[in-house]
Coordinates of N, CA and C in Angstrom, one line a residue:
M9 N -36.2 19.0 -37.1 CA -36.8 19.4 -35.8 C -36.3 18.6 -34.7
G10 N -35.8 19.2 -33.6 CA -35.3 18.5 -32.5 C -36.4 17.8 -31.7
G11 N -36.0 16.9 -30.8 CA -36.9 16.1 -30.1 C -37.9 16.9 -29.2
G12 N -37.3 17.9 -28.5 CA -38.1 18.8 -27.7 C -39.1 19.7 -28.5
A13 N -38.6 20.2 -29.6 CA -39.5 21.0 -30.4 C -40.6 20.2 -31.1
R14 N -40.2 18.9 -31.5 CA -41.2 18.1 -32.0 C -42.3 17.7 -31.0
E15 N -41.9 17.4 -29.8 CA -42.9 17.1 -28.7 C -43.7 18.3 -28.4
L16 N -43.2 19.5 -28.4 CA -43.9 20.7 -28.1 C -45.0 21.0 -29.2
A17 N -44.5 20.8 -30.5 CA -45.4 21.0 -31.6 C -46.6 20.0 -31.6
G18 N -46.2 18.7 -31.3 CA -47.2 17.7 -31.2 C -48.2 18.0 -30.0
Y19 N -47.7 18.4 -28.9 CA -48.6 18.7 -27.8 C -49.5 19.8 -28.1
L20 N -49.0 20.9 -28.7 CA -49.9 22.0 -29.0 C -51.0 21.6 -30.0
A21 N -50.6 20.8 -31.0 CA -51.5 20.4 -32.0 C -52.6 19.5 -31.4
A22 N -52.2 18.6 -30.5 CA -53.1 17.7 -29.9 C -54.0 18.5 -28.9
L23 N -53.5 19.5 -28.2 CA -54.3 20.3 -27.3 C -55.3 21.1 -28.1
A24 N -54.9 21.6 -29.3 CA -55.9 22.3 -30.1 C -57.0 21.4 -30.6
G25 N -56.6 20.1 -30.9 CA -57.6 19.1 -31.4 C -58.5 18.8 -30.3
W26 N -58.1 18.7 -29.0 CA -59.0 18.4 -27.9 C -60.0 19.5 -27.7
V27 N -59.5 20.8 -27.7 CA -60.4 21.9 -27.6 C -61.4 22.0 -28.7
A28 N -61.0 21.7 -29.9 CA -61.9 21.6 -31.1 C -62.9 20.5 -30.9
G29 N -62.5 19.4 -30.4 CA -63.4 18.2 -30.1 C -64.4 18.6 -29.1
L30 N -64.0 19.3 -28.1 CA -64.9 19.8 -27.1 C -66.0 20.7 -27.7
A31 N -65.5 21.6 -28.5 CA -66.5 22.5 -29.2 C -67.4 21.8 -30.1
A32 N -66.9 20.8 -30.8 CA -67.8 20.0 -31.7 C -68.8 19.2 -30.9
A33 N -68.4 18.7 -29.8 CA -69.4 17.9 -29.0 C -70.5 18.8 -28.4
V34 N -70.2 20.0 -28.1 CA -71.2 20.9 -27.5 C -72.1 21.6 -28.6
L35 N -71.5 21.9 -29.7 CA -72.3 22.6 -30.8 C -73.5 21.8 -31.2
P36 N -74.6 22.5 -31.4 CA -75.9 21.9 -31.9 C -76.0 21.7 -33.4
Q37 N -75.0 22.1 -34.1 CA -75.0 22.1 -35.6 C -74.4 20.8 -36.2
W38 N -74.8 19.6 -35.7 CA -74.3 18.4 -36.3 C -75.0 18.1 -37.6
R39 N -76.3 18.5 -37.6 CA -77.0 18.5 -38.9 C -77.9 19.7 -38.9
Q40 N -78.2 20.2 -40.1 CA -79.0 21.4 -40.3 C -79.9 21.3 -41.5
S41 N -80.9 22.1 -41.5 CA -81.9 22.1 -42.6 C -81.2 22.2 -44.0
S42 N -81.7 21.5 -44.9 CA -81.2 21.6 -46.3 C -81.9 22.6 -47.0
Y43 N -81.2 23.4 -47.8 CA -81.9 24.5 -48.6 C -81.8 24.1 -50.1
A44 N -81.7 22.8 -50.4 CA -81.7 22.3 -51.7 C -83.1 22.2 -52.2
G45 N -83.3 22.2 -53.5 CA -84.6 22.0 -54.1 C -85.2 23.3 -54.6
D46 N -86.4 23.2 -55.2 CA -87.0 24.4 -55.8 C -87.7 25.3 -54.8
A47 N -88.5 24.8 -54.0 CA -89.2 25.6 -53.0 C -88.4 25.7 -51.7
I48 N -87.6 26.8 -51.7 CA -86.7 27.0 -50.5 C -87.5 27.7 -49.4
I49 N -87.4 27.1 -48.3 CA -88.1 27.8 -47.1 C -87.0 28.3 -46.2
T50 N -87.0 29.6 -46.0 CA -85.9 30.3 -45.2 C -86.4 30.9 -44.0
A51 N -87.7 30.7 -43.6 CA -88.3 31.4 -42.4 C -87.7 30.8 -41.2
V52 N -87.5 29.5 -41.2 CA -87.0 28.8 -40.0 C -85.9 27.8 -40.4
G53 N -84.7 27.9 -39.7 CA -83.6 27.0 -39.9 C -83.5 26.0 -38.7
L54 N -83.5 24.7 -38.9 CA -83.4 23.8 -37.9 C -82.0 23.2 -37.8
H55 N -81.5 23.1 -36.5 CA -80.2 22.5 -36.2 C -80.4 21.5 -35.2
E56 N -79.7 20.4 -35.3 CA -79.7 19.3 -34.3 C -78.3 18.9 -34.0
G57 N -78.1 18.6 -32.7 CA -76.8 18.1 -32.2 C -76.9 16.9 -31.3
L58 N -75.9 16.6 -30.6 CA -75.9 15.4 -29.7 C -76.7 15.7 -28.5
W59 N -76.8 16.9 -28.1 CA -77.5 17.2 -26.8 C -78.7 18.1 -26.9
M60 N -78.9 18.8 -28.0 CA -80.0 19.7 -28.1 C -80.4 19.9 -29.6
S61 N -81.6 20.4 -29.8 CA -82.0 20.8 -31.1 C -82.5 22.3 -31.1
C62 N -82.2 23.0 -32.1 CA -82.4 24.5 -32.1 C -83.2 24.9 -33.4
A63 N -84.0 25.9 -33.3 CA -84.7 26.5 -34.4 C -84.3 28.0 -34.5
A64 N -83.8 28.4 -35.6 CA -83.3 29.8 -35.8 C -84.3 30.5 -36.7
Q65 N -85.0 31.5 -36.2 CA -85.9 32.3 -37.0 C -85.2 33.3 -37.9
S66 N -85.9 33.7 -39.0 CA -85.3 34.6 -39.9 C -85.1 36.0 -39.3
T67 N -85.7 36.3 -38.1 CA -85.5 37.5 -37.4 C -84.2 37.5 -36.6
G68 N -83.6 36.3 -36.5 CA -82.3 36.2 -35.7 C -82.6 35.5 -34.4
Q69 N -83.8 35.3 -34.0 CA -84.1 34.6 -32.7 C -83.8 33.1 -32.8
V70 N -83.2 32.6 -31.8 CA -82.8 31.1 -31.7 C -83.4 30.5 -30.5
Q71 N -84.1 29.4 -30.7 CA -84.7 28.7 -29.5 C -84.1 27.3 -29.6
C72 N -83.6 26.9 -28.4 CA -83.0 25.5 -28.3 C -83.7 24.7 -27.2
R73 N -83.7 23.4 -27.4 CA -84.3 22.5 -26.4 C -83.5 21.3 -26.3
L74 N -83.2 20.9 -25.0 CA -82.4 19.7 -24.8 C -83.2 18.5 -25.1
H75 N -82.5 17.5 -25.6 CA -83.2 16.2 -25.8 C -83.8 15.7 -24.5
D76 N -85.1 15.3 -24.6 CA -85.8 15.0 -23.4 C -85.3 13.7 -22.7
S77 N -85.2 12.6 -23.5 CA -84.9 11.3 -22.9 C -83.7 10.7 -23.6
L78 N -82.8 10.1 -22.8 CA -81.7 9.4 -23.4 C -82.1 8.1 -24.2
L79 N -83.0 7.4 -23.6 CA -83.5 6.1 -24.1 C -84.3 6.3 -25.4
S80 N -84.9 7.4 -25.6 CA -85.7 7.6 -26.7 C -84.9 8.1 -28.0
L81 N -83.7 8.4 -27.8 CA -82.8 8.9 -28.9 C -82.5 7.7 -29.8
E82 N -82.2 8.1 -31.0 CA -81.8 7.1 -32.0 C -80.4 6.5 -31.6
V83 N -80.2 5.3 -32.1 CA -79.0 4.5 -31.7 C -77.7 5.3 -32.1
H84 N -77.7 5.8 -33.3 CA -76.5 6.5 -33.7 C -76.1 7.7 -32.9
I85 N -77.2 8.4 -32.4 CA -76.9 9.6 -31.5 C -76.3 9.1 -30.2
Q86 N -76.9 8.1 -29.6 CA -76.3 7.5 -28.4 C -74.9 7.1 -28.6
T87 N -74.6 6.4 -29.7 CA -73.3 5.9 -29.9 C -72.3 7.1 -30.1
C88 N -72.7 8.1 -30.8 CA -71.8 9.3 -31.0 C -71.6 10.0 -29.7
R89 N -72.6 10.1 -28.9 CA -72.4 10.7 -27.5 C -71.3 9.9 -26.8
A90 N -71.5 8.6 -26.7 CA -70.5 7.8 -26.0 C -69.1 8.0 -26.5
L91 N -69.0 8.0 -27.8 CA -67.6 8.1 -28.5 C -67.0 9.4 -28.2
M92 N -67.8 10.5 -28.2 CA -67.3 11.8 -27.9 C -66.9 12.0 -26.5
V93 N -67.7 11.4 -25.6 CA -67.3 11.5 -24.1 C -66.0 10.7 -23.9
I94 N -65.9 9.5 -24.5 CA -64.6 8.8 -24.3 C -63.5 9.5 -25.0
S95 N -63.7 10.2 -26.1 CA -62.6 10.9 -26.7 C -62.2 12.1 -25.9
L96 N -63.1 12.8 -25.3 CA -62.7 13.9 -24.4 C -62.0 13.4 -23.1
L97 N -62.4 12.3 -22.6 CA -61.7 11.8 -21.4 C -60.3 11.3 -21.8
L98 N -60.1 10.6 -22.9 CA -58.8 10.2 -23.3 C -57.9 11.4 -23.6
G99 N -58.5 12.4 -24.2 CA -57.7 13.6 -24.5 C -57.3 14.3 -23.2
F100 N -58.2 14.4 -22.2 CA -57.9 15.0 -21.0 C -56.7 14.3 -20.3
F101 N -56.8 13.0 -20.2 CA -55.6 12.2 -19.6 C -54.4 12.4 -20.4
G102 N -54.5 12.5 -21.8 CA -53.4 12.7 -22.6 C -52.7 14.0 -22.4
I103 N -53.5 15.0 -22.1 CA -52.9 16.3 -21.7 C -52.0 16.2 -20.5
I104 N -52.5 15.6 -19.5 CA -51.8 15.5 -18.2 C -50.6 14.6 -18.3
V105 N -50.7 13.4 -19.0 CA -49.6 12.5 -19.1 C -48.5 13.1 -20.0
S106 N -48.9 13.8 -21.1 CA -47.9 14.4 -22.0 C -47.1 15.5 -21.3
V107 N -47.7 16.3 -20.4 CA -47.0 17.3 -19.7 C -45.9 16.7 -18.8
V108 N -46.2 15.6 -18.2 CA -45.2 14.9 -17.4 C -44.1 14.4 -18.2
G109 N -44.4 13.9 -19.4 CA -43.4 13.2 -20.2 C -42.6 14.1 -21.1
M110 N -43.0 15.3 -21.4 CA -42.2 16.1 -22.3 C -40.9 16.6 -21.8
K111 N -39.9 16.7 -22.7 CA -38.5 17.0 -22.3 C -38.4 18.4 -21.8
C112 N -39.3 19.3 -22.2 CA -39.2 20.7 -21.9 C -39.8 21.0 -20.5
T113 N -40.4 20.0 -19.8 CA -40.9 20.3 -18.5 C -40.1 19.6 -17.5
K114 N -40.2 20.1 -16.2 CA -39.4 19.5 -15.1 C -40.4 18.8 -14.1
V115 N -41.5 18.3 -14.7 CA -42.5 17.6 -13.9 C -42.2 16.1 -13.9
G116 N -42.3 15.5 -12.7 CA -42.2 14.0 -12.6 C -40.8 13.6 -12.7
E117 N -40.6 12.4 -13.4 CA -39.3 11.8 -13.5 C -38.2 12.6 -14.2
E118 N -37.0 12.5 -13.7 CA -35.9 13.2 -14.3 C -35.1 12.3 -15.4
D119 N -35.4 11.0 -15.3 CA -34.8 10.1 -16.2 C -35.3 10.3 -17.6
P120 N -34.5 10.7 -18.6 CA -35.0 10.9 -20.0 C -35.7 9.8 -20.6
V121 N -35.2 8.5 -20.3 CA -35.9 7.4 -20.9 C -37.3 7.2 -20.4
T122 N -37.4 7.4 -19.1 CA -38.8 7.3 -18.5 C -39.7 8.4 -19.0
K123 N -39.2 9.6 -19.1 CA -40.0 10.7 -19.6 C -40.4 10.5 -21.0
S124 N -39.5 9.9 -21.8 CA -39.9 9.6 -23.2 C -41.0 8.6 -23.3
R125 N -40.9 7.6 -22.4 CA -42.0 6.6 -22.4 C -43.3 7.2 -22.0
I126 N -43.3 8.1 -21.1 CA -44.5 8.8 -20.6 C -45.0 9.6 -21.8
A127 N -44.2 10.3 -22.5 CA -44.6 11.1 -23.6 C -45.2 10.3 -24.7
V128 N -44.7 9.1 -25.0 CA -45.2 8.2 -25.9 C -46.6 7.7 -25.5
A129 N -46.8 7.5 -24.2 CA -48.1 7.1 -23.7 C -49.1 8.2 -23.8
G130 N -48.7 9.4 -23.6 CA -49.6 10.6 -23.8 C -50.0 10.7 -25.3
G131 N -49.0 10.5 -26.2 CA -49.3 10.6 -27.6 C -50.3 9.5 -28.0
F132 N -50.1 8.3 -27.5 CA -51.0 7.2 -27.8 C -52.4 7.5 -27.3
L133 N -52.6 8.2 -26.2 CA -53.9 8.6 -25.7 C -54.5 9.6 -26.7
F134 N -53.7 10.5 -27.2 CA -54.2 11.5 -28.1 C -54.7 10.8 -29.4
V135 N -53.9 9.9 -29.9 CA -54.3 9.2 -31.1 C -55.6 8.4 -30.9
L136 N -55.8 7.8 -29.8 CA -57.0 7.1 -29.5 C -58.2 8.1 -29.4
S137 N -57.9 9.3 -28.8 CA -58.9 10.3 -28.7 C -59.4 10.8 -30.1
G138 N -58.4 11.0 -31.0 CA -58.7 11.4 -32.3 C -59.5 10.3 -33.1
L139 N -59.1 9.1 -32.9 CA -59.9 8.0 -33.6 C -61.3 7.9 -33.1
C140 N -61.6 8.1 -31.8 CA -62.9 8.1 -31.3 C -63.7 9.3 -31.9
T141 N -63.1 10.5 -31.9 CA -63.8 11.6 -32.5 C -64.1 11.4 -34.0
L142 N -63.1 10.8 -34.7 CA -63.3 10.5 -36.1 C -64.4 9.5 -36.3
A143 N -64.5 8.5 -35.5 CA -65.6 7.5 -35.6 C -66.9 8.1 -35.3
A144 N -67.0 9.0 -34.3 CA -68.3 9.6 -34.0 C -68.8 10.5 -35.1
V145 N -67.9 11.4 -35.6 CA -68.3 12.3 -36.6 C -68.7 11.6 -37.9
S146 N -67.9 10.6 -38.3 CA -68.1 9.8 -39.5 C -69.4 9.0 -39.4
L147 N -69.7 8.4 -38.3 CA -70.9 7.7 -38.1 C -72.1 8.6 -38.3
Y148 N -72.1 9.8 -37.7 CA -73.2 10.7 -37.7 C -73.4 11.2 -39.2
A149 N -72.2 11.5 -39.9 CA -72.3 12.0 -41.2 C -72.9 10.9 -42.1
T150 N -72.5 9.6 -41.9 CA -73.1 8.5 -42.7 C -74.6 8.4 -42.5
Q151 N -75.1 8.6 -41.3 CA -76.5 8.5 -41.1 C -77.2 9.7 -41.8
V152 N -76.6 10.9 -41.7 CA -77.2 12.1 -42.4 C -77.3 11.8 -43.9
T153 N -76.2 11.3 -44.4 CA -76.2 11.0 -45.9 C -77.2 10.0 -46.3
Y154 N -77.4 9.0 -45.5 CA -78.3 7.9 -45.8 C -79.8 8.5 -45.7
E155 N -80.1 9.3 -44.7 CA -81.4 9.8 -44.6 C -81.7 10.8 -45.7
F156 N -80.7 11.5 -46.2 CA -80.9 12.5 -47.2 C -81.2 11.9 -48.6
F157 N -80.5 10.8 -48.9 CA -80.7 10.2 -50.3 C -81.6 9.0 -50.3
R158 N -82.1 8.6 -49.2 CA -83.1 7.4 -49.2 C -84.4 7.9 -49.8
E159 N -85.1 6.9 -50.4 CA -86.4 7.1 -51.0 C -87.4 7.5 -49.9
S160 N -88.0 8.7 -50.0 CA -88.9 9.2 -48.9 C -89.8 10.2 -49.6
T161 N -91.0 10.3 -48.9 CA -92.0 11.3 -49.4 C -91.6 12.7 -48.8
I162 N -90.6 12.8 -48.0 CA -90.2 14.1 -47.4 C -89.5 14.9 -48.5
P163 N -89.9 16.2 -48.8 CA -89.2 17.0 -49.8 C -87.8 17.2 -49.5
I164 N -87.0 17.5 -50.5 CA -85.5 17.6 -50.2 C -85.2 18.8 -49.3
N165 N -86.0 19.9 -49.5 CA -85.7 21.1 -48.7 C -86.2 21.0 -47.2
A166 N -86.8 19.8 -46.9 CA -87.2 19.5 -45.5 C -86.3 18.5 -44.9
R167 N -85.2 18.1 -45.6 CA -84.3 17.1 -45.0 C -83.1 17.8 -44.4
Y168 N -82.2 17.0 -43.9 CA -81.0 17.6 -43.2 C -79.8 17.3 -44.0
E169 N -78.8 18.1 -43.8 CA -77.5 17.9 -44.4 C -76.4 18.2 -43.4
F170 N -75.1 18.1 -43.7 CA -74.0 18.3 -42.8 C -74.1 19.6 -42.1
G171 N -73.8 19.6 -40.8 CA -73.7 20.9 -40.1 C -72.2 21.2 -39.8
S172 N -72.0 22.4 -39.4 CA -70.6 22.9 -39.2 C -69.9 22.1 -38.1
A173 N -70.6 21.5 -37.1 CA -69.9 20.8 -36.1 C -69.2 19.5 -36.6
L174 N -69.7 19.0 -37.7 CA -69.1 17.8 -38.3 C -67.7 18.2 -38.8
F175 N -67.6 19.3 -39.5 CA -66.3 19.7 -40.0 C -65.3 20.1 -38.9
V176 N -65.9 20.7 -37.8 CA -65.0 21.0 -36.7 C -64.5 19.7 -36.1
G177 N -65.4 18.7 -36.0 CA -65.0 17.4 -35.5 C -63.9 16.7 -36.3
W178 N -64.1 16.8 -37.7 CA -63.0 16.2 -38.5 C -61.7 16.9 -38.3
G179 N -61.7 18.2 -38.2 CA -60.5 18.9 -38.0 C -59.9 18.6 -36.6
A180 N -60.7 18.4 -35.6 CA -60.3 18.0 -34.3 C -59.6 16.7 -34.3
A181 N -60.2 15.7 -35.0 CA -59.6 14.4 -35.1 C -58.3 14.4 -35.8
S182 N -58.2 15.2 -36.8 CA -56.9 15.3 -37.6 C -55.8 15.9 -36.7
L183 N -56.1 17.0 -36.0 CA -55.1 17.6 -35.1 C -54.7 16.7 -34.0
S184 N -55.7 16.0 -33.4 CA -55.4 15.1 -32.2 C -54.5 13.9 -32.7
M185 N -54.8 13.3 -33.8 CA -53.9 12.2 -34.3 C -52.6 12.7 -34.8
L186 N -52.5 13.9 -35.4 CA -51.2 14.4 -35.8 C -50.4 14.7 -34.6
G187 N -50.9 15.4 -33.6 CA -50.2 15.7 -32.4 C -49.7 14.5 -31.6
G188 N -50.7 13.5 -31.5 CA -50.3 12.3 -30.9 C -49.2 11.5 -31.6
S189 N -49.2 11.5 -32.9 CA -48.2 10.9 -33.7 C -46.8 11.5 -33.5
L190 N -46.8 12.8 -33.4 CA -45.5 13.5 -33.1 C -45.0 13.2 -31.7
L191 N -45.9 13.1 -30.8 CA -45.5 12.7 -29.4 C -45.0 11.3 -29.4
C192 N -45.6 10.4 -30.2 CA -45.1 9.0 -30.2 C -43.8 8.9 -30.9
C193 N -43.3 9.9 -31.5 CA -42.0 9.8 -32.2 C -40.8 9.8 -31.2
S194 N -41.1 10.0 -29.9 CA -40.0 9.9 -28.9 C -39.6 8.5 -28.8
C195 N -38.3 8.2 -29.0 CA -37.7 6.9 -29.1 C -36.9 6.6 -27.8
P196 N -37.5 6.1 -26.8 CA -36.7 5.8 -25.6 C -35.6 4.7 -25.8
A197 N -35.8 3.8 -26.8 CA -34.9 2.7 -27.0 C -33.5 3.3 -27.4
K198 N -33.5 4.3 -28.3 CA -32.2 4.9 -28.7 C -31.5 5.5 -27.5
E199 N -32.3 6.2 -26.7 CA -31.7 6.9 -25.5 C -31.1 5.8 -24.5
R200 N -31.9 4.7 -24.4 CA -31.4 3.6 -23.5 C -30.1 3.0 -24.0
R201 N -30.0 2.8 -25.3 CA -28.7 2.3 -25.8 C -27.6 3.2 -25.6
G202 N -27.9 4.5 -25.8 CA -26.8 5.5 -25.6 C -26.4 5.5 -24.1
Q203 N -27.3 5.4 -23.2 CA -26.9 5.4 -21.8 C -26.1 4.1 -21.4
Q204 N -26.5 3.0 -22.0 CA -25.8 1.7 -21.7 C -24.4 1.8 -22.3
Y205 N -24.2 2.4 -23.5 CA -22.9 2.5 -24.0 C -22.0 3.4 -23.2
H206 N -22.6 4.5 -22.7 CA -21.9 5.4 -21.8 C -21.5 4.8 -20.5
Q207 N -22.4 4.0 -19.9 CA -22.0 3.3 -18.7 C -21.0 2.2 -18.9
Q208 N -21.0 1.5 -20.1 CA -20.0 0.5 -20.3 C -18.6 1.1 -20.7
S209 N -18.6 2.3 -21.2 CA -17.3 2.9 -21.6 C -16.6 3.5 -20.4
Q210 N -17.3 3.8 -19.3 CA -16.7 4.5 -18.2 C -15.7 3.5 -17.5
P211 N -16.0 2.2 -17.2 CA -15.1 1.4 -16.5 C -13.8 1.1 -17.3
S212 N -14.0 0.9 -18.6 CA -12.8 0.6 -19.4 C -11.9 1.8 -19.5
T213 N -12.4 3.0 -19.5 CA -11.6 4.2 -19.5 C -10.9 4.4 -18.2
A214 N -11.5 4.0 -17.1 CA -10.9 4.1 -15.8 C -9.8 3.1 -15.7
R215 N -9.9 1.9 -16.2 CA -8.8 0.9 -16.2 C -7.6 1.4 -17.0
E216 N -7.8 2.1 -18.0 CA -6.7 2.6 -18.8 C -5.7 3.5 -18.0
Y217 N -6.3 4.3 -17.1 CA -5.5 5.2 -16.3 C -4.8 4.5 -15.1
V218 N -5.2 3.3 -14.7 CA -4.7 2.6 -13.6 C -3.3 2.1 -13.9

C-alpha cells in the first residue's frame, strides 16, 4: 500500500472511530437491566448512560431523564464523562490536522516533509483519542462488572450488565487507534534524507559539465 493510500485508509478509519465515539458518548445504553435469573421481569427495561437514564416499557414507550446534578454523580461516571469529552476534542483536532498533513490534499504546506510531520501529529492525536475512549469504556465496564458480582441483597435480575454503547465504544477506540497508527507510519526522515541526497548530487553533476 502506497503512502497516500495508507494515509487515506488511516484517516477514514480514524474518522469512523471518532463518529462511533461520539455515538457511544451520547447513547444512554452504557448499562442496562439484566435479564439473568429465574424470575425475569420484562415489563420495564432500564438503561443508563453518561448523561441520562431511560426506562423502556413493554409497550414500546421510552422515557428518559437527564442526570440532575453533576456533583451527585458517582466518581466513575464523572471520570468517564471527562475522558469521553477529551477523546472527542482530541479526535476533532486530529481530523483537522490530518487533513492538512495528508499527501492527497493541497491544504497548507507544500513541502512533503512538513506535510508528513503534520500527518504524524494528526495520527498521534487520533491514537490519544482512542486511548481515552478505551479508558472510559473499560472503566465503566469494570464498575458494572464489580456491581453485578459483588455480594448484595439485590436479586440478579434487578442488577445491570453491559449495554450496547460499551461495545460501540470499544469499536470506536479500535478504529481510532488503528487509523492513527496508519497515519503515524508517514516517515519524514526518509523523505528528508532523499531530498538532502538530491540537493548534494546536483552541484557535483553541474561541475562535471564545466
